[in-house]
XYZ file of C-alpha atoms in Angstrom:
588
model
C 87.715 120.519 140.053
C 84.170 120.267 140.012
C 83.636 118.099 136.871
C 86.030 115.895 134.775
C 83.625 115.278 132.138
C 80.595 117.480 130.502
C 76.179 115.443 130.861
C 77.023 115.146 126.817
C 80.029 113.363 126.053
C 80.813 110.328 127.468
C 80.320 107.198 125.256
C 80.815 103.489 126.188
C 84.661 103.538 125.346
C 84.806 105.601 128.374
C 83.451 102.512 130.606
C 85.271 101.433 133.406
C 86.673 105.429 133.972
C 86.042 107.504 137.412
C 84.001 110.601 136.303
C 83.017 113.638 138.029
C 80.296 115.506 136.354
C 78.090 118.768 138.231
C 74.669 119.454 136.777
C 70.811 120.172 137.203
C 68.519 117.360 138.359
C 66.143 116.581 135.127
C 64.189 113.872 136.852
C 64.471 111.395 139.713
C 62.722 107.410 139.036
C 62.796 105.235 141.747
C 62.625 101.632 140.952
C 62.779 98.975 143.389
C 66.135 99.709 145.737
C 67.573 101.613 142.813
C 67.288 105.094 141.913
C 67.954 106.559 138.810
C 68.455 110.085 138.337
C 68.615 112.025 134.849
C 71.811 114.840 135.230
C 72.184 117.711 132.485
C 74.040 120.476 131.688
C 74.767 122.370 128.388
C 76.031 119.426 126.567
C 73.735 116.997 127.263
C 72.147 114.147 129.840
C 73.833 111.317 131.658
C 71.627 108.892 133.506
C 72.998 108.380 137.212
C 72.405 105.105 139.117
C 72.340 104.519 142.660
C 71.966 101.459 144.403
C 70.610 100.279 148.061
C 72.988 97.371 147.795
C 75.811 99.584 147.678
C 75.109 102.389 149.380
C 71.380 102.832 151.657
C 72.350 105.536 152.810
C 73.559 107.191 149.632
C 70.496 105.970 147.468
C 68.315 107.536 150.062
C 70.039 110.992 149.532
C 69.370 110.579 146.053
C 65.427 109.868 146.717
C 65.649 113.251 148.297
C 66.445 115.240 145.171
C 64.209 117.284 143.071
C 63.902 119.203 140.179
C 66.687 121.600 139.161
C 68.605 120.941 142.133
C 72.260 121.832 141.378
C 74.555 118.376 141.830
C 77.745 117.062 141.592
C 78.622 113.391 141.946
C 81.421 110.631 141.379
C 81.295 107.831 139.662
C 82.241 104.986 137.147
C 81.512 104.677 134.107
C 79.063 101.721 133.094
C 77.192 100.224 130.385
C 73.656 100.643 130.180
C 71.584 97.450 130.190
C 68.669 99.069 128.768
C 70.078 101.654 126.360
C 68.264 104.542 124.995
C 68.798 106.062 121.790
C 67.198 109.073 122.340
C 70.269 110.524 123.403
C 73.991 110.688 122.326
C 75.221 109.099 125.897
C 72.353 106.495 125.937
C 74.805 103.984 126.213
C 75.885 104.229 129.140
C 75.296 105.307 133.155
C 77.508 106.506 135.947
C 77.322 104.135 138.596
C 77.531 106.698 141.702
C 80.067 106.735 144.913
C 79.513 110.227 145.610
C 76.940 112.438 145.601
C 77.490 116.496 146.572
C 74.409 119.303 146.599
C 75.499 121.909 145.741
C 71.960 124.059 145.726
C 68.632 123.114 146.227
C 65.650 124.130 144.205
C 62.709 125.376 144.956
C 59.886 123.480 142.317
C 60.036 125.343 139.207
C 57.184 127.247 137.845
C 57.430 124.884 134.328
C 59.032 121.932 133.213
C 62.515 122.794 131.807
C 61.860 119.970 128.606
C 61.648 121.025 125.243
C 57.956 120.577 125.239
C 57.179 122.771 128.375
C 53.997 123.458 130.015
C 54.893 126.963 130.179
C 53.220 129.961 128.592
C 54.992 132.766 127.037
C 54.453 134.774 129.892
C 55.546 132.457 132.537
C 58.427 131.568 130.082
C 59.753 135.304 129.589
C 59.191 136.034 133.403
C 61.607 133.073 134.547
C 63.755 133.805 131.889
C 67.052 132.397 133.417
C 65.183 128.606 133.519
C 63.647 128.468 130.077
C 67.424 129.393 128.729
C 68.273 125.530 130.491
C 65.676 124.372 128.112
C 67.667 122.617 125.115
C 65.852 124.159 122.422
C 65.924 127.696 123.524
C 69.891 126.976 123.974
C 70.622 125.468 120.784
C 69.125 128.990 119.322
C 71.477 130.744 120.853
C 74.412 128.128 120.030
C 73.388 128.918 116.484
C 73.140 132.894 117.225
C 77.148 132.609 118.367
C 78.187 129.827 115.123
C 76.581 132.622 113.283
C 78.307 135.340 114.287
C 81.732 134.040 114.636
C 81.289 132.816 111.393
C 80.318 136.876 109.967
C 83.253 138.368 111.955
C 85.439 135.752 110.314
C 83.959 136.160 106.916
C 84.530 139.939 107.066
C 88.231 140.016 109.142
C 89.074 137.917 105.766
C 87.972 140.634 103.775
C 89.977 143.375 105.266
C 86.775 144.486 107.083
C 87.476 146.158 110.161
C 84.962 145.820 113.610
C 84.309 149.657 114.836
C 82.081 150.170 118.069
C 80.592 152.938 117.573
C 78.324 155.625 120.720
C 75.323 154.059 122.103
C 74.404 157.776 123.398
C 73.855 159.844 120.665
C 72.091 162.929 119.318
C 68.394 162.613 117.973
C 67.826 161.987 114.214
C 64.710 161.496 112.347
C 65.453 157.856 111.134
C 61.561 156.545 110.179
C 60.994 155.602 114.045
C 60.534 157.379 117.194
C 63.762 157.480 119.546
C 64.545 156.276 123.045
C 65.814 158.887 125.086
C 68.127 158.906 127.946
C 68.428 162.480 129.979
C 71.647 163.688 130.627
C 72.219 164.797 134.620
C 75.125 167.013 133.302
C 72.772 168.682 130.624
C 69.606 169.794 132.360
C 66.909 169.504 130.447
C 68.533 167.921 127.677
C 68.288 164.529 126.031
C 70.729 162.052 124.095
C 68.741 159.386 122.128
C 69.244 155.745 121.927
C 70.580 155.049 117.938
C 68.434 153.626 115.761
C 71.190 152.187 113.809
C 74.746 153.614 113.364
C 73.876 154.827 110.011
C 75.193 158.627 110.142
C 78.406 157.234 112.305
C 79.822 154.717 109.538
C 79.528 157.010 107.410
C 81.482 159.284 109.319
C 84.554 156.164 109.419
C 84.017 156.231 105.363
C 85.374 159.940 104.930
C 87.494 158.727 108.415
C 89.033 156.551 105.735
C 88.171 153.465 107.202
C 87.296 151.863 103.918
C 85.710 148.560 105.174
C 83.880 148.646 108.477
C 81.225 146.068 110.312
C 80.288 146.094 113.462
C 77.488 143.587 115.438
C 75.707 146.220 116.589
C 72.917 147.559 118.845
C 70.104 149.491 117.683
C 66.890 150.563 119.282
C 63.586 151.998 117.935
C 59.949 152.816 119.717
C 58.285 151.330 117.414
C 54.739 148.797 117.746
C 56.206 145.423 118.296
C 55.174 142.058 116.448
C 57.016 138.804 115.853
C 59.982 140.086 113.672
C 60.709 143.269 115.892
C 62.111 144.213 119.431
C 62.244 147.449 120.974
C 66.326 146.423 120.839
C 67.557 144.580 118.176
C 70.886 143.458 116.550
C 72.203 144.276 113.481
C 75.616 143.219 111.306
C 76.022 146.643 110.144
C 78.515 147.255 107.144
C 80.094 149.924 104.750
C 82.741 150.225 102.095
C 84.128 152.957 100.241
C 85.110 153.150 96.438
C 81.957 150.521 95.159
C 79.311 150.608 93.430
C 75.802 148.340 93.735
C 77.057 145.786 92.392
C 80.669 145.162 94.492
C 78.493 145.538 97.653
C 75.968 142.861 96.557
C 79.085 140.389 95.834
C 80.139 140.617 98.723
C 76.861 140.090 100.887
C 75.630 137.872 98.232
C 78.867 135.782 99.109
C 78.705 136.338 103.074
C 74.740 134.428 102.775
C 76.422 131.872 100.883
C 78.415 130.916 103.417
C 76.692 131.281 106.428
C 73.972 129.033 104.798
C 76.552 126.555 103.630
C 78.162 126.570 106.897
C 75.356 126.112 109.257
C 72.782 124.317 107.070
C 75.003 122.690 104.406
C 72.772 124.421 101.834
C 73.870 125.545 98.768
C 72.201 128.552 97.419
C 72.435 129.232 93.409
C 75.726 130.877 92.373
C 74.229 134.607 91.745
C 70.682 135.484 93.316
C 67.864 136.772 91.481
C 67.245 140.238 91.320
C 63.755 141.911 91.654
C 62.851 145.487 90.545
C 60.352 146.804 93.353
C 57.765 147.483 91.240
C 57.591 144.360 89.863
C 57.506 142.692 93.682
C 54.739 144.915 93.992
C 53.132 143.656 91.179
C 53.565 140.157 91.252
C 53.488 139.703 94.809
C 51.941 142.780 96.754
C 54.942 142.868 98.714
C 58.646 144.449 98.781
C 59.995 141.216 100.429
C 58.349 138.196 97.810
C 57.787 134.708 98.871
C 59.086 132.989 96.516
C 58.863 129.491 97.909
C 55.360 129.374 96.069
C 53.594 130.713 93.069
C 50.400 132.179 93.372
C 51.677 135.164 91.726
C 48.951 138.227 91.145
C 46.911 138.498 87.809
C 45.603 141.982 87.314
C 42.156 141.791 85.628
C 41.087 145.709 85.284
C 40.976 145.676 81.661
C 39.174 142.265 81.583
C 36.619 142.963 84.411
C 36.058 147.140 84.706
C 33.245 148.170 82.585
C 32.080 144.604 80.612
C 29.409 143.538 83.231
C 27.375 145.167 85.727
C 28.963 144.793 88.843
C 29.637 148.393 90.188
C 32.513 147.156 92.786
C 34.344 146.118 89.545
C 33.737 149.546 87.472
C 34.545 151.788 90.143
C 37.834 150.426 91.041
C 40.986 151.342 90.031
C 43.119 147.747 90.546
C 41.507 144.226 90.373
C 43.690 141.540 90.624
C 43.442 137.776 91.561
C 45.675 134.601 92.619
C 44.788 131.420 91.533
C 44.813 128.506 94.500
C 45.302 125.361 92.693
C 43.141 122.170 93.373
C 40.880 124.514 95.770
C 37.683 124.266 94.062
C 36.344 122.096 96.910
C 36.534 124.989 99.075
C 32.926 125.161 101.126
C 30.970 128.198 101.246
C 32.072 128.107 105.158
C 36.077 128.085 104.140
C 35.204 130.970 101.613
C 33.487 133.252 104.249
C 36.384 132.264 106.320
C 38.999 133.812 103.861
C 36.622 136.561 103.525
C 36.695 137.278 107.426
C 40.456 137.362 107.184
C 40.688 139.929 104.123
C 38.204 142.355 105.883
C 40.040 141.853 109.425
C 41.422 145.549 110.526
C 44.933 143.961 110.465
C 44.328 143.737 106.429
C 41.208 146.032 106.002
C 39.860 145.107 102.887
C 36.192 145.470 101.760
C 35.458 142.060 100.408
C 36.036 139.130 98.868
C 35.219 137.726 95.012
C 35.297 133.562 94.375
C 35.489 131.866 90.999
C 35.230 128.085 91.406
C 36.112 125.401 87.976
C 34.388 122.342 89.242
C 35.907 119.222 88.085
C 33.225 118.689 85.254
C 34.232 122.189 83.868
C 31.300 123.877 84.754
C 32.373 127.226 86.090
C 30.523 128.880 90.239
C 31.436 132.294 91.226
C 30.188 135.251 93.418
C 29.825 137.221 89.955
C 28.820 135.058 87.211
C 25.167 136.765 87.503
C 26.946 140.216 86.837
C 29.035 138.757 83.772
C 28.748 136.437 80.742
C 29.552 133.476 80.311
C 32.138 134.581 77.792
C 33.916 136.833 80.313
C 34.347 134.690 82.790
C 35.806 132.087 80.471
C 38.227 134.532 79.638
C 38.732 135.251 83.134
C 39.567 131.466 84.167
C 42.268 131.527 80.611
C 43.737 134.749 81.798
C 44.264 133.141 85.446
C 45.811 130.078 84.014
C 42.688 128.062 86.272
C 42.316 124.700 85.201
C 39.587 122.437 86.327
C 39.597 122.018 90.854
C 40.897 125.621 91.044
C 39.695 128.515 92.786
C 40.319 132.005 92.016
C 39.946 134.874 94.682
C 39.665 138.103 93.248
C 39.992 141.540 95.126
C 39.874 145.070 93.917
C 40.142 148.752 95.422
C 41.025 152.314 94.927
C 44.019 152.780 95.875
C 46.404 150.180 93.623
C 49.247 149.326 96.250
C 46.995 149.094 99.382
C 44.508 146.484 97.225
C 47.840 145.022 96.071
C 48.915 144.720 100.185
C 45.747 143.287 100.978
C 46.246 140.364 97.678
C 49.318 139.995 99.379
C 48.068 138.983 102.647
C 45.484 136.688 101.501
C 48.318 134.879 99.180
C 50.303 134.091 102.071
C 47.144 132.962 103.881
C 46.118 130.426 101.167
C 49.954 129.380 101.308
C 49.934 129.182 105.032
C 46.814 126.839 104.915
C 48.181 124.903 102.292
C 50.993 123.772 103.400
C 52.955 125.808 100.624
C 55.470 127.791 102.861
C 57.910 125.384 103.810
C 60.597 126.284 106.413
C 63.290 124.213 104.982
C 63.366 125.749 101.871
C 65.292 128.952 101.405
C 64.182 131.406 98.343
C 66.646 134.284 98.318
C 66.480 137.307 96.191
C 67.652 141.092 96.052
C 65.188 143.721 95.639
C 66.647 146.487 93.801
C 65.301 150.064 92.211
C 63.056 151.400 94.823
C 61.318 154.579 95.115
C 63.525 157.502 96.481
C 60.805 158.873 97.956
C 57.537 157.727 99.502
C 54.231 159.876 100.220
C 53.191 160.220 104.202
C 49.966 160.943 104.449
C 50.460 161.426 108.281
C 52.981 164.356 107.243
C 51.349 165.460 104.323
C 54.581 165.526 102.525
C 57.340 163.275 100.572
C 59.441 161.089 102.950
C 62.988 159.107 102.533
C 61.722 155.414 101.720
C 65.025 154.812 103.159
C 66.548 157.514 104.650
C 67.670 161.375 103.356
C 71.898 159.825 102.481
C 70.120 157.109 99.845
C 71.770 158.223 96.526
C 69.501 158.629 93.890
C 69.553 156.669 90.128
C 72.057 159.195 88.374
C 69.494 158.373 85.423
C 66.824 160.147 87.377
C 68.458 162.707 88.689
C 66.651 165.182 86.312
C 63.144 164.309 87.827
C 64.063 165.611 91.308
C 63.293 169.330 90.719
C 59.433 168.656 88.675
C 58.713 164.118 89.669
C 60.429 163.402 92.695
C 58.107 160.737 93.466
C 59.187 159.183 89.917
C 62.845 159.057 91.047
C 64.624 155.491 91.607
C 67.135 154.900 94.973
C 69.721 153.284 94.452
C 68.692 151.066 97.491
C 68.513 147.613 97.685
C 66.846 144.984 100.344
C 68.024 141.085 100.713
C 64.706 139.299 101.101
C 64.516 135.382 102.214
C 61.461 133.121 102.219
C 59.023 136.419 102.386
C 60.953 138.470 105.261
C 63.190 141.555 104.992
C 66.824 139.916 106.586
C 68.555 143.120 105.359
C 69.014 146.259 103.366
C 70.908 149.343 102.191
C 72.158 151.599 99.495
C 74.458 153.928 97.794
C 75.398 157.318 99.921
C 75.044 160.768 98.622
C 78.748 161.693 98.725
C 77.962 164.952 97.219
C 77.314 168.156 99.079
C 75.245 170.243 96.694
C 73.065 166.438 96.220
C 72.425 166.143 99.785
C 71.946 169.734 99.945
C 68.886 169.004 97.035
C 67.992 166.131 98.632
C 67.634 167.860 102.568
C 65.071 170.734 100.368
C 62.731 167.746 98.775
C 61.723 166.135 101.985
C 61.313 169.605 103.619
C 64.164 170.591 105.834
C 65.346 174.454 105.839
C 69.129 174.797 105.638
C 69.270 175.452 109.057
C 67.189 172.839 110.494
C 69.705 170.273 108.088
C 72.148 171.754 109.598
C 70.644 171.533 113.348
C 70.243 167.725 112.291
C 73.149 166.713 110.136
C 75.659 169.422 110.451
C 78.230 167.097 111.669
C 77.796 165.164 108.711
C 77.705 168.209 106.052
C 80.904 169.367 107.235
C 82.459 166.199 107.246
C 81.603 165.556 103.635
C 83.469 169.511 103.057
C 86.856 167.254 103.502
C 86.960 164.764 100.755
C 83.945 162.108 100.964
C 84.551 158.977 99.162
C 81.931 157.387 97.152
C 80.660 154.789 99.730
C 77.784 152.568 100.299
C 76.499 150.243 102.898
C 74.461 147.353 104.106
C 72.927 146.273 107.593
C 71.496 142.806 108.161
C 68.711 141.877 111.056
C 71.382 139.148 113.020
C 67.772 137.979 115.187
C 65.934 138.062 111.902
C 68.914 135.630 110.066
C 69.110 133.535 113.277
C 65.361 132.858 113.070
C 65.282 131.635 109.540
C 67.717 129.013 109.800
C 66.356 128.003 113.935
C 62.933 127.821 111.480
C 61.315 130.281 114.479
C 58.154 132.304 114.016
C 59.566 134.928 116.699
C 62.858 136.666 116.754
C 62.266 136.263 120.863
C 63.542 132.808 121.107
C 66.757 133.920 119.537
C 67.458 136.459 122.126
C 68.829 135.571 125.398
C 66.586 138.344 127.604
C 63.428 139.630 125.014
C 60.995 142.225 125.760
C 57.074 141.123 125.174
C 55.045 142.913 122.691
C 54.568 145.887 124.725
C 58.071 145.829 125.341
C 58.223 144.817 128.699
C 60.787 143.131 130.335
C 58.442 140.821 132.619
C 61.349 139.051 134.532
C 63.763 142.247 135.269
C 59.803 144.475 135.324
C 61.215 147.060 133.283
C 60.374 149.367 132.167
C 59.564 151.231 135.476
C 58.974 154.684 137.395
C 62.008 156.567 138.922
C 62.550 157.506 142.384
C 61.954 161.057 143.196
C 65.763 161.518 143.953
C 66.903 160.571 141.037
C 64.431 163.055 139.190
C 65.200 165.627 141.394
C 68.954 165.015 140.151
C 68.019 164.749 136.068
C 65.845 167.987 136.726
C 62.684 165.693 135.188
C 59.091 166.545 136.440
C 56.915 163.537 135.275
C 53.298 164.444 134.376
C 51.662 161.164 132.915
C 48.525 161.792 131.095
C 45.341 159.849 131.897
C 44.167 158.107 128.903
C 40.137 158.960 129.034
């Protein structure tokens, strides 16, 4: 066999054994006639002695190894005079008889240690050697705990694991498809699935009452740190329950996984937010709720008592107040004002209200207001003495409230306030059914067109669509969207209402969704379902900043595969076969 033992677990009751253990180089030290040589694998490092006295010739093999060669040796089993307790086997050392290469190494293009001097770039292109790099492994260790732990969680639950197509017809799903051609269609496409949305529900009137699957999904879509051209989701539905059974059960399945992996114990039901009043609050459909800072609104206060135009032609002014802030330079100020009026955010401007520690009260206004108002101001922010209060205001309520949003988690960022080992869960619930593109010039699914509505606001669909509640609901922790999902339209002559709001002709729903019309002719059951981001989940409890490092091969952010150089052109055979003529505009 090539090893008896694994680099991680031999300890010094093991002393005095004959041990074979295969591995990569880490580093070589030569000291004096000895050489001592750092082996790892997957499990760990074991330091390897050889010595001149026993073997020259053997010792001077060893002074011939390098980085990431591939080794295998025999040896006993010694303790370490100088221990190090860095490491689980620091104990001890394998005193070596034999020593076997097994593959050389060229000199890699980084050091494969947790602190690396590799850039992303050079890190993504040699993929296969920043995967030997413990911390990138132990992400993906977690990635498997995790999901062995999910399929186990929802086995126990009668759940059953469905694979479902990964070619499948188009579907307007809120993103742009990936398309594969079909050589046995000319000219025609199937399309990569954005999630298997339309399919489970297909195994609910299938009668498959309780399905999951770890599942594949793909969208073209602009990339950033939470999103990958392919992703992975823990996709779920049930049949015969309502909001409330599905939440239990998810609710339950976080509990777990968190008490499992992290040994943390969230509370015993999770709080649960209307969306408008995230949106109030907190600018934002998926809250931070590790830190306050929530959003004052001040229109009543501020529009029309002073004579500061910005103010009176708004239509939303609203503030956070950063405690113990006051300090804040002019520099630090124009610094958060840079950031608000970034592209990336896009606001206007920025308005300051400073209580020094005497009491005396500096702001950007105070020569538009009086002295009155802006007393009232600091009471209706809550501002004590060493606060600052950052005020912004716009036309357009939600964007101004987006904008708040980002500068809140901007003053949380720089103060420290968003701490990555505490967990804030909460459920989002009672979204809007429908949201205005103004791309389209028409009302889209916030969700998608199967998202049942409120049965209380059923009667707004025909005159207030835009008024009307989903019974949707998003699992939000520490400020990112980890999943989401709702109730189904079960209902033919609903869907039917539903396909007619957002602008589809019968026959273009039935181009679309046919397949899924006629299946609910046959006996739908009421059924609802939830999908969870597994690379978002895995990076909250890794405490990441990208979902990359918690996939084993990641695109970059123009979703790019740098180390397999995908994507890339076709030969002209195989176009010829697909009947494809490419014709690549030039961008001018």
């Amino acid at each position: 066999m090539y090893r008896t033992n694994s680099c991680g677990e031999l300890r010094l009751k093991d002393a005095g054994k004959e041990v074979t253990l295969a591995g990569w180089v880490q580093r070589v030290r030569k000291m004096g006639g000895m050489t001592f040589v750092d082996l790892r694998d997957r499990y760990g490092i074991t330091q390897l002695v050889f010595n001149e006295s026993s073997s020259k010739e053997l010792t001077e093999k060893a002074n011939k190894l390098g980085r990431e060669f591939c080794i295998q040796i025999v040896g006993e089993v010694s303790e370490r005079q100088s221990k190090n307790n860095n490491i689980p086997t620091g104990e001890i050392e394998i005193l070596v008889s034999t020593l076997n290469i097994l593959s050389e190494s060229v000199t890699p293009p980084f050091t494969i240690e947790d602190n690396t001097d590799g850039g992303d770039d050079l890190r993504m292109k040699y993929r296969y050697l920043d995967l030997r790099r413990n911390t990138v492994r132990k992400n993906l260790e977690l990635r498997h705990k995790m999901t062995i732990l999910i399929r186990n969680f929802l086995d126990n639950l009668q759940f059953i694991e469905v694979e479902t197509p990964l070619l499948i017809g188009s579907t307007p799903e809120g993103a742009r498809d990936f398309v594969v051609p079909s050589r046995m269609n000319p000219g025609q496409f199937y399309a990569l699935p954005q999630s298997p949305q339309t399919l489970k529900q297909l195994l609910m009137v299938s009668g498959f009452d309780r399905y999951f699957q770890i599942a594949k999904c793909f969208r073209d879509e602009d990339l950033r740190a939470d999103r990958q051209p392919e992703f992975t989701q823990i996709d779920c539905e049930m049949s015969f329950v309502d909001q409330e059974d599905v939440l239990e059960v998810f609710e339950s399945m976080t509990r777990h996984l968190f008490k499992e992996v992290l040994n943390v114990e969230l509370p015993a039901k999770l709080r649960q937010m209307t969306w408008h009043e995230a949106m109030s609050k907190y600018g934002s459909d998926k809250p931070d709720l590790r830190f306050g800072m929530e959003f004052v609104e001040l229109h009543d206060l501020l529009k029309g008592t002073g004579e500061f135009s910005i103010f009176n032609n708004a239509e939303y002014i609203g503030g956070i107040c950063a405690t113990g802030c006051s300090s804040y330079s002019r520099k630090q100020i124009n610094e958060l004002t840079d950031f608000v009026k970034r592209p990336q955010v896009g606001a206007s401007g920025l308005i300051w209200l400073k209580i020094e520690e005497d009491g005396s009260i500096k702001s950007s206004i105070d020569k538009f207001y009086s002295a009155d108002i802006l007393e009232q101001l600091c009471e209706r922010m809550d501002a004590k003495k060493g606060d600052l209060v950052l005020i912004m205001c716009g036309e357009k309520p939600n964007k101004t409230r987006t904008q708040l949003c980002a500068l809140r988690l901007e003053m949380a960022e720089r103060l420290g306030l968003r701490d990555k080992n505490k967990y804030e869960c909460l459920w989002i619930v009672d979204f809007p059914l429908f949201e205005w593109s103004d791309e389209e010039q028409r009302l889209m699914a916030t969700h998608h067109p199967f998202t049942l509505p409120n049965p209380d606001d059923i009667p707004l669909l025909d005159e207030h669509p835009e008024q009307v509640r989903a019974k949707a609901y998003d699992f939000v922790c520490n400020g990112i969207e980890v999943g989401g999902g709702s109730m189904r339209i079960h209902d033919g002559a609903l869907q039917e209402k539903m396909f007619q709001i957002l602008g589809f002709s019968k026959e273009e729903a039935l181009a679309q969704f046919g397949f899924l019309i006629n299946a609910f002719k046959y006996g739908a059951p009421p059924h609802a379902g939830i999908a969870f981001g597994l690379d978002r989940f895995v990076s909250i409890f890794a405490q990441l900043d990208s979902i990359r490092d918690c996939i084993a091969f990641p695109k970059n952010n123009s979703g790019r595969d740098v180390m397999l150089d995908a994507p890339s052109a076709l030969a002209d055979k195989q176009l010829t076969e697909l009947q494809i003529k490419v014709d690549v505009r030039q961008e001018k």
